Short mmCIF file of C-alpha atoms and ligand atoms in Angstrom, two decimals:
data_model
loop_
_atom_site.label_atom_id
_atom_site.label_comp_id
_atom_site.label_asym_id
_atom_site.label_seq_id
_atom_site.Cartn_x
_atom_site.Cartn_y
_atom_site.Cartn_z
CA MET A 21 -28.23 9.87 7.24
CA ALA A 22 -25.91 11.32 4.61
CA THR A 23 -27.01 11.33 0.99
CA SER A 24 -24.75 10.70 -1.98
CA SER A 25 -22.42 13.61 -2.59
CA THR A 26 -18.97 14.42 -3.88
CA ALA A 27 -15.39 14.78 -2.67
CA ASP A 28 -12.33 16.61 -4.00
CA VAL A 29 -9.34 14.27 -4.24
CA ILE A 30 -5.81 14.02 -5.55
CA ARG A 31 -5.67 10.96 -7.77
CA ILE A 32 -3.05 9.29 -9.96
CA HIS A 33 -4.01 7.33 -13.08
CA SER A 34 -0.50 5.98 -13.59
CA HIS A 35 2.70 5.93 -11.55
CA GLY A 36 5.34 8.58 -12.10
CA GLY A 37 6.32 12.10 -11.09
CA PRO A 38 4.25 14.76 -9.32
CA GLU A 39 2.71 15.69 -12.68
CA GLN A 40 0.64 12.49 -12.42
CA MET A 41 -1.28 13.95 -9.46
CA LYS A 42 -4.68 15.19 -10.63
CA PHE A 43 -7.13 17.28 -8.61
CA GLU A 44 -10.53 15.68 -9.33
CA THR A 45 -14.04 15.55 -7.97
CA ILE A 46 -15.48 12.09 -7.39
CA ASP A 47 -18.81 10.73 -6.18
CA LEU A 48 -19.08 9.76 -2.55
CA SER A 49 -21.75 7.28 -1.47
CA PRO A 50 -23.10 7.05 2.09
CA PRO A 51 -20.87 4.99 4.43
CA ASP A 52 -21.26 1.20 4.29
CA ALA A 53 -21.74 -0.94 7.37
CA GLY A 54 -18.71 -0.58 9.62
CA GLN A 55 -17.64 2.69 8.00
CA VAL A 56 -17.75 6.34 8.96
CA GLN A 57 -17.91 9.29 6.60
CA LEU A 58 -15.41 12.05 7.33
CA ARG A 59 -15.10 15.69 6.42
CA GLN A 60 -11.32 15.90 6.44
CA THR A 61 -9.75 19.00 7.90
CA ALA A 62 -6.02 18.20 7.69
CA VAL A 63 -4.16 15.60 5.62
CA GLY A 64 -0.70 14.44 6.71
CA LEU A 65 2.04 14.46 4.04
CA ASN A 66 4.38 11.47 4.34
CA PHE A 67 7.31 10.21 2.33
CA ILE A 68 5.43 6.96 1.80
CA ASP A 69 3.06 8.97 -0.43
CA VAL A 70 6.00 9.55 -2.77
CA TYR A 71 6.79 5.80 -2.88
CA THR A 72 3.12 5.09 -3.70
CA ARG A 73 3.07 7.74 -6.41
CA THR A 74 6.26 6.51 -8.12
CA GLY A 75 5.28 2.84 -7.80
CA LEU A 76 8.26 1.97 -5.57
CA TYR A 77 5.55 0.55 -3.30
CA PRO A 78 3.36 -1.14 -5.94
CA GLY A 79 -0.41 -0.65 -6.01
CA PRO A 80 -3.28 -0.42 -8.48
CA THR A 81 -4.26 2.76 -10.35
CA PRO A 82 -6.29 4.89 -10.50
CA ALA A 83 -5.70 5.60 -6.84
CA VAL A 84 -6.31 8.46 -4.45
CA LEU A 85 -2.95 9.13 -2.76
CA GLY A 86 -2.20 9.51 0.93
CA VAL A 87 -2.62 7.37 4.05
CA GLU A 88 -3.23 9.81 6.92
CA ALA A 89 -5.74 12.52 7.85
CA ALA A 90 -7.74 14.10 10.64
CA GLY A 91 -11.36 15.15 10.35
CA VAL A 92 -14.88 15.24 11.70
CA ILE A 93 -17.38 12.40 11.44
CA GLU A 94 -20.33 13.43 9.25
CA ALA A 95 -22.18 10.12 9.08
CA VAL A 96 -21.94 6.68 10.65
CA GLY A 97 -22.65 3.37 8.89
CA GLU A 98 -24.59 0.46 10.34
CA GLY A 99 -23.03 -1.43 13.21
CA VAL A 100 -20.48 1.23 14.15
CA GLU A 101 -20.08 1.51 17.91
CA GLY A 102 -18.23 4.06 20.00
CA LEU A 103 -18.17 6.81 17.35
CA LYS A 104 -20.79 9.45 16.56
CA VAL A 105 -21.43 12.36 14.22
CA GLY A 106 -19.31 15.34 15.27
CA ASP A 107 -16.43 13.31 16.77
CA ARG A 108 -12.93 14.46 15.77
CA VAL A 109 -10.80 11.53 14.66
CA VAL A 110 -7.43 10.77 13.06
CA TYR A 111 -6.17 7.69 11.20
CA ASN A 112 -3.15 6.42 9.33
CA GLY A 113 -2.33 3.53 7.06
CA LEU A 114 -5.55 3.89 5.05
CA PRO A 115 -4.92 4.59 1.36
CA GLY A 116 -7.01 7.41 -0.10
CA SER A 117 -6.47 10.24 2.39
CA TYR A 118 -5.77 13.07 -0.11
CA ALA A 119 -9.47 13.94 -0.07
CA SER A 120 -11.85 16.57 1.25
CA ARG A 121 -14.26 13.85 2.38
CA ARG A 122 -14.17 10.04 2.42
CA ASN A 123 -15.63 6.84 3.80
CA ALA A 124 -13.31 4.74 5.93
CA PRO A 125 -13.43 1.75 8.30
CA ALA A 126 -14.47 2.84 11.78
CA GLU A 127 -11.99 0.38 13.32
CA LYS A 128 -9.08 2.51 12.06
CA MET A 129 -10.35 5.75 13.67
CA VAL A 130 -8.78 7.12 16.84
CA LEU A 131 -10.40 9.96 18.79
CA ILE A 132 -8.30 13.13 18.95
CA PRO A 133 -7.78 14.42 22.52
CA ASP A 134 -9.40 17.83 23.21
CA ALA A 135 -6.00 19.45 23.75
CA VAL A 136 -4.76 18.44 20.27
CA SER A 137 -5.90 20.32 17.15
CA ASP A 138 -6.89 18.44 13.99
CA GLU A 139 -3.85 19.83 12.22
CA ASP A 140 -1.45 18.77 14.96
CA ALA A 141 -3.05 15.30 15.04
CA ALA A 142 -2.51 14.89 11.29
CA ALA A 143 1.07 16.12 11.70
CA VAL A 144 2.03 13.60 14.38
CA PHE A 145 -0.15 10.51 14.05
CA LEU A 146 1.73 8.43 11.49
CA LYS A 147 5.13 9.91 12.27
CA GLY A 148 4.66 9.70 16.05
CA LEU A 149 3.45 6.10 15.94
CA THR A 150 6.51 5.33 13.81
CA VAL A 151 8.70 6.73 16.59
CA TRP A 152 6.75 4.70 19.16
CA MET A 153 7.41 1.61 17.02
CA LEU A 154 11.11 2.44 16.74
CA THR A 155 11.82 3.32 20.36
CA PHE A 156 9.34 1.22 22.35
CA GLU A 157 8.33 -1.79 20.30
CA ILE A 158 11.47 -2.73 18.37
CA ARG A 159 14.08 -1.82 20.94
CA ARG A 160 13.81 0.31 24.09
CA ILE A 161 16.13 3.28 24.40
CA GLN A 162 18.63 2.80 27.25
CA PRO A 163 19.04 6.00 29.30
CA GLY A 164 22.46 7.56 28.72
CA GLU A 165 23.16 5.84 25.40
CA THR A 166 24.17 7.74 22.27
CA ILE A 167 22.09 7.12 19.16
CA VAL A 168 22.21 8.28 15.54
CA VAL A 169 19.15 9.68 13.73
CA TRP A 170 19.24 10.39 9.98
CA ALA A 171 17.05 13.19 8.55
CA ALA A 172 16.85 14.65 12.06
CA ALA A 173 15.13 17.87 10.90
CA GLY A 174 12.41 16.05 8.89
CA GLY A 175 8.90 14.96 9.82
CA VAL A 176 9.77 11.77 11.70
CA GLY A 177 13.02 13.37 12.92
CA SER A 178 11.12 16.23 14.54
CA ILE A 179 9.43 13.65 16.81
CA LEU A 180 12.14 11.00 17.10
CA VAL A 181 14.81 13.42 18.34
CA PRO A 182 12.84 14.95 21.24
CA TRP A 183 11.07 11.72 22.22
CA ALA A 184 14.36 9.78 22.30
CA ASN A 185 15.81 12.64 24.33
CA ALA A 186 12.96 12.40 26.80
CA GLN A 187 13.77 8.70 27.14
CA GLY A 188 17.34 9.59 28.10
CA ALA A 189 19.24 9.23 24.83
CA ARG A 190 21.96 11.54 23.59
CA VAL A 191 21.13 12.09 19.92
CA ILE A 192 23.53 12.65 17.04
CA GLY A 193 21.48 13.94 14.10
CA VAL A 194 22.48 13.70 10.45
CA VAL A 195 21.14 16.43 8.15
CA SER A 196 22.01 17.93 4.77
CA THR A 197 22.42 21.65 5.54
CA PRO A 198 23.59 23.95 8.35
CA GLU A 199 20.05 25.40 8.58
CA LYS A 200 18.66 21.92 9.17
CA ALA A 201 21.44 21.31 11.72
CA GLU A 202 20.23 24.34 13.65
CA LEU A 203 16.66 23.04 13.65
CA ALA A 204 17.79 19.51 14.62
CA THR A 205 19.63 21.06 17.55
CA ALA A 206 16.45 22.90 18.54
CA TYR A 207 14.62 19.53 18.45
CA GLY A 208 17.18 18.25 20.97
CA CYS A 209 20.19 16.88 19.08
CA TRP A 210 23.33 16.85 21.18
CA GLU A 211 25.51 17.03 18.03
CA THR A 212 24.80 17.15 14.31
CA ILE A 213 26.72 15.83 11.31
CA LEU A 214 26.29 17.01 7.74
CA ALA A 215 25.34 14.15 5.41
CA GLY A 216 28.26 15.04 3.09
CA GLU A 217 30.84 14.33 5.83
CA ASP A 218 32.34 10.93 6.69
CA VAL A 219 29.40 10.16 8.97
CA ALA A 220 30.78 6.99 10.58
CA ALA A 221 34.14 8.63 11.36
CA ARG A 222 32.41 11.66 12.89
CA VAL A 223 30.06 9.48 14.95
CA LYS A 224 33.00 7.61 16.46
CA GLN A 225 34.93 10.82 17.03
CA LEU A 226 31.97 12.32 18.89
CA ASN A 227 31.36 9.11 20.85
CA GLY A 228 34.80 8.71 22.41
CA GLY A 229 36.19 6.53 19.60
CA LYS A 230 33.39 3.98 19.86
CA GLY A 231 30.44 3.05 17.66
CA VAL A 232 26.88 3.59 18.87
CA PRO A 233 24.35 0.93 19.94
CA VAL A 234 21.64 1.94 17.45
CA VAL A 235 21.21 3.89 14.21
CA TYR A 236 17.77 4.97 12.95
CA ASP A 237 18.21 5.18 9.19
CA SER A 238 15.36 6.46 6.98
CA VAL A 239 17.56 7.51 4.07
CA GLY A 240 18.36 4.04 2.69
CA LYS A 241 20.55 3.75 -0.36
CA THR A 242 23.06 6.51 0.35
CA SER A 243 23.27 6.01 4.11
CA ALA A 244 23.18 2.26 4.82
CA GLU A 245 26.91 1.58 4.71
CA ALA A 246 27.72 4.63 6.85
CA SER A 247 25.09 3.46 9.34
CA LEU A 248 26.60 -0.02 9.56
CA LYS A 249 30.06 1.48 10.08
CA SER A 250 28.74 3.74 12.86
CA LEU A 251 27.63 0.83 15.03
CA ALA A 252 29.35 -0.74 18.03
CA PRO A 253 29.48 -4.55 18.19
CA ARG A 254 25.98 -6.00 18.68
CA GLY A 255 24.51 -2.66 17.56
CA TRP A 256 21.13 -2.27 15.89
CA PHE A 257 20.81 -1.13 12.29
CA ILE A 258 17.17 -0.02 12.13
CA THR A 259 16.62 0.78 8.46
CA TYR A 260 13.06 2.07 8.16
CA GLY A 261 12.89 4.20 5.00
CA ASN A 262 14.13 4.84 1.47
CA ALA A 263 14.23 8.61 1.00
CA SER A 264 17.32 8.25 -1.25
CA GLY A 265 16.15 4.95 -2.78
CA PRO A 266 16.04 1.41 -1.37
CA ALA A 267 19.21 0.25 0.39
CA ASP A 268 21.31 -2.27 -1.52
CA PRO A 269 21.15 -5.88 -0.35
CA ILE A 270 23.30 -6.58 2.72
CA ALA A 271 24.93 -9.99 3.08
CA PRO A 272 24.56 -11.68 6.48
CA ALA A 273 28.36 -11.87 6.66
CA ARG A 274 28.49 -8.04 6.64
CA LEU A 275 26.55 -8.04 9.92
CA ASN A 276 29.04 -10.48 11.39
CA GLN A 277 32.00 -8.37 10.24
CA GLY A 278 30.44 -5.31 11.88
CA GLY A 279 30.34 -7.18 15.21
CA SER A 280 27.25 -9.43 15.30
CA LEU A 281 25.03 -6.54 14.27
CA ILE A 282 21.24 -6.77 14.30
CA MET A 283 19.33 -5.45 11.28
CA THR A 284 15.60 -4.89 10.97
CA ARG A 285 13.43 -3.26 8.28
CA PRO A 286 10.16 -2.47 10.04
CA GLY A 287 6.85 -1.20 8.65
CA LEU A 288 4.38 0.55 10.95
CA PHE A 289 1.40 -1.42 9.68
CA HIS A 290 2.76 -4.64 11.20
CA PHE A 291 2.85 -2.95 14.60
CA THR A 292 -0.63 -1.38 14.54
CA HIS A 293 -2.93 -3.66 12.56
CA GLN A 294 -4.35 -5.10 15.77
CA ARG A 295 -6.73 -2.55 17.29
CA ALA A 296 -5.26 -3.05 20.79
CA ASP A 297 -1.76 -2.19 19.50
CA LEU A 298 -3.03 0.87 17.64
CA GLU A 299 -4.67 2.12 20.83
CA ARG A 300 -1.56 1.40 22.90
CA GLY A 301 0.62 3.35 20.46
CA ALA A 302 -1.86 6.23 20.28
CA ALA A 303 -2.05 6.41 24.08
CA ALA A 304 1.74 6.59 24.27
CA LEU A 305 1.82 9.35 21.65
CA TRP A 306 -0.92 11.46 23.25
CA GLY A 307 0.84 10.95 26.61
CA ALA A 308 4.14 12.19 25.14
CA MET A 309 2.34 15.26 23.80
CA ARG A 310 0.66 15.90 27.17
CA SER A 311 4.00 15.72 28.96
CA GLY A 312 5.58 18.06 26.40
CA ALA A 313 8.12 15.43 25.23
CA VAL A 314 6.61 15.59 21.73
CA LYS A 315 5.20 18.65 19.97
CA ALA A 316 3.64 18.90 16.54
CA ASP A 317 5.81 21.09 14.36
CA VAL A 318 3.92 22.01 11.19
CA ARG A 319 6.34 24.02 9.05
CA GLN A 320 4.60 23.83 5.65
CA ARG A 321 0.96 24.03 4.64
CA PHE A 322 -0.34 23.47 1.10
CA ALA A 323 -3.88 23.54 -0.27
CA LEU A 324 -4.94 19.99 -1.20
CA LYS A 325 -5.11 21.01 -4.85
CA ASP A 326 -1.40 21.96 -4.66
CA ALA A 327 -0.33 18.53 -3.34
CA ALA A 328 2.05 18.07 -6.31
CA GLU A 329 3.96 21.13 -5.15
CA ALA A 330 4.18 19.58 -1.67
CA HIS A 331 5.61 16.38 -3.18
CA ARG A 332 8.23 18.37 -5.09
CA ALA A 333 9.27 20.11 -1.87
CA LEU A 334 9.44 16.84 0.12
CA GLU A 335 11.43 14.98 -2.54
CA GLY A 336 13.66 18.02 -3.08
CA ARG A 337 14.62 18.00 0.65
CA LYS A 338 13.07 21.47 0.93
CA THR A 339 10.71 20.66 3.83
CA ILE A 340 11.49 20.70 7.54
CA GLY A 341 9.33 19.31 10.35
CA ALA A 342 5.84 18.22 9.28
CA THR A 343 3.76 19.22 6.27
CA ILE A 344 -0.03 19.43 6.07
CA LEU A 345 -2.38 19.49 3.07
CA LYS A 346 -5.52 21.54 3.66
CA PRO A 347 -8.66 20.20 1.91
P1 LIG B 425 11.04 13.67 5.94
O1 LIG B 425 10.32 14.91 6.29
O2 LIG B 425 12.01 13.12 6.94
O3 LIG B 425 11.74 13.88 4.55
C1 LIG B 425 12.74 13.01 4.10
C2 LIG B 425 14.15 13.51 4.45
O4 LIG B 425 15.08 12.54 4.05
C3 LIG B 425 14.55 14.78 3.71
O5 LIG B 425 14.10 15.95 4.30
C4 LIG B 425 16.06 14.66 3.73
O6 LIG B 425 16.62 15.26 4.91
C5 LIG B 425 16.32 13.16 3.80
N1 LIG B 425 16.90 12.68 2.54
C6 LIG B 425 18.12 12.13 2.41
N2 LIG B 425 18.38 11.83 1.15
C7 LIG B 425 17.32 12.19 0.44
C8 LIG B 425 17.02 12.15 -0.96
N3 LIG B 425 17.88 11.64 -1.86
N4 LIG B 425 15.84 12.62 -1.36
C9 LIG B 425 14.97 13.12 -0.48
N5 LIG B 425 15.19 13.19 0.86
C10 LIG B 425 16.38 12.73 1.32
O7 LIG B 425 9.96 12.53 5.58
P2 LIG B 425 8.97 11.73 6.55
O8 LIG B 425 9.08 12.27 7.93
O9 LIG B 425 7.65 11.63 5.90
O10 LIG B 425 9.58 10.28 6.51
C11 LIG B 425 10.91 10.07 6.96
C12 LIG B 425 11.34 8.68 6.60
O11 LIG B 425 10.70 7.75 7.44
C13 LIG B 425 11.03 8.25 5.17
O12 LIG B 425 12.12 7.53 4.66
C14 LIG B 425 9.85 7.34 5.34
O13 LIG B 425 9.75 6.41 4.33
C15 LIG B 425 10.17 6.70 6.67
N6 LIG B 425 9.00 6.16 7.34
C16 LIG B 425 8.94 4.81 7.54
C17 LIG B 425 7.88 4.24 8.17
C18 LIG B 425 7.86 2.78 8.39
O14 LIG B 425 6.86 2.26 8.85
N7 LIG B 425 8.91 2.07 8.08
C19 LIG B 425 6.74 5.04 8.62
C20 LIG B 425 6.92 6.48 8.42
C21 LIG B 425 8.01 6.99 7.78
P3 LIG B 425 18.13 15.88 4.79
O15 LIG B 425 18.01 16.90 3.69
O16 LIG B 425 18.40 16.47 6.11
O17 LIG B 425 19.02 14.73 4.43
#
């Protein structure tokens, strides 16, 4: 049984810039019933952490940032079944992950396969389940179709591009620099477009004069209109992020003008809050890693105490692939 102890965390006391992120030590009580206590070995950095910090996604303060981590179970609360001390687990969607240790609901824990390191698990779990949501749950990729992926060299992009490829898609990636274009090509993009170009015109030029059946848009404000213009009639505008700010409102008539377009704004939580769905998504992700379709690509590592620096890099479009915070 664990005794009361402490944890190092990154906490905000009010919303704002990275300077609000404070490295603090807090008390940690033993796990309650239904909880496990984790020693966290790798924390996943996600753009959603920026939205939480700025208050774009509202929440109370003070708050420990972060929603994803991998670690080792140190103690198990009453009534927890199927998990034991020493198990390696990963989770996402649980606020408070920027921490060296924490208590968390056992029902959110997923065992990490032996072949996957803690760091790789923290690099792919949220981002990989997002790709599962996008390409299996919302709309299945049709083999041979051409699709557009924004931020193709980023964290989600590093998984979406190869996994969509493995499902038979031909991927056009949109990125901001030639260096990122090179990396997006290494991930499996058939063609890349620089974000400063006329994206819709280039998409159609590359695709034989036609629009594409689906655009995966995580950029939001600055990309939405180009995404809509890139679509073929009855195409899918899957707008799933706000890296450049929230997209402006889109009138239903705009979807009609574009050719009976379909628009959705998904959030991963709605696809994984049932335990059976979480397990189904995790099984698909681990399977894709086993087959080699998906690989973790950790390109940046920061000490947990330097999380503010990691946020500056992510917001400044300086990161590629996935980023890990090391407690
Ligand atoms: P990324 O590593 O992809 O980083 C964001 C990327 O967005 C940047 O690297 C940059 O790529 C691009 N970008 C374009 N415009 C801007 C801008 N003005 N400021 C900053 N970045 C910009 O982050 P993640 O992999 O963590 O997340 C990717 C996206 O997916 C995010 O929008 C996130 O919110 C979304 N997401 C949504 C989920 C959901 O459930 N709906 C779940 C998980 C992620 P470039 O320089 O090449 O343009």
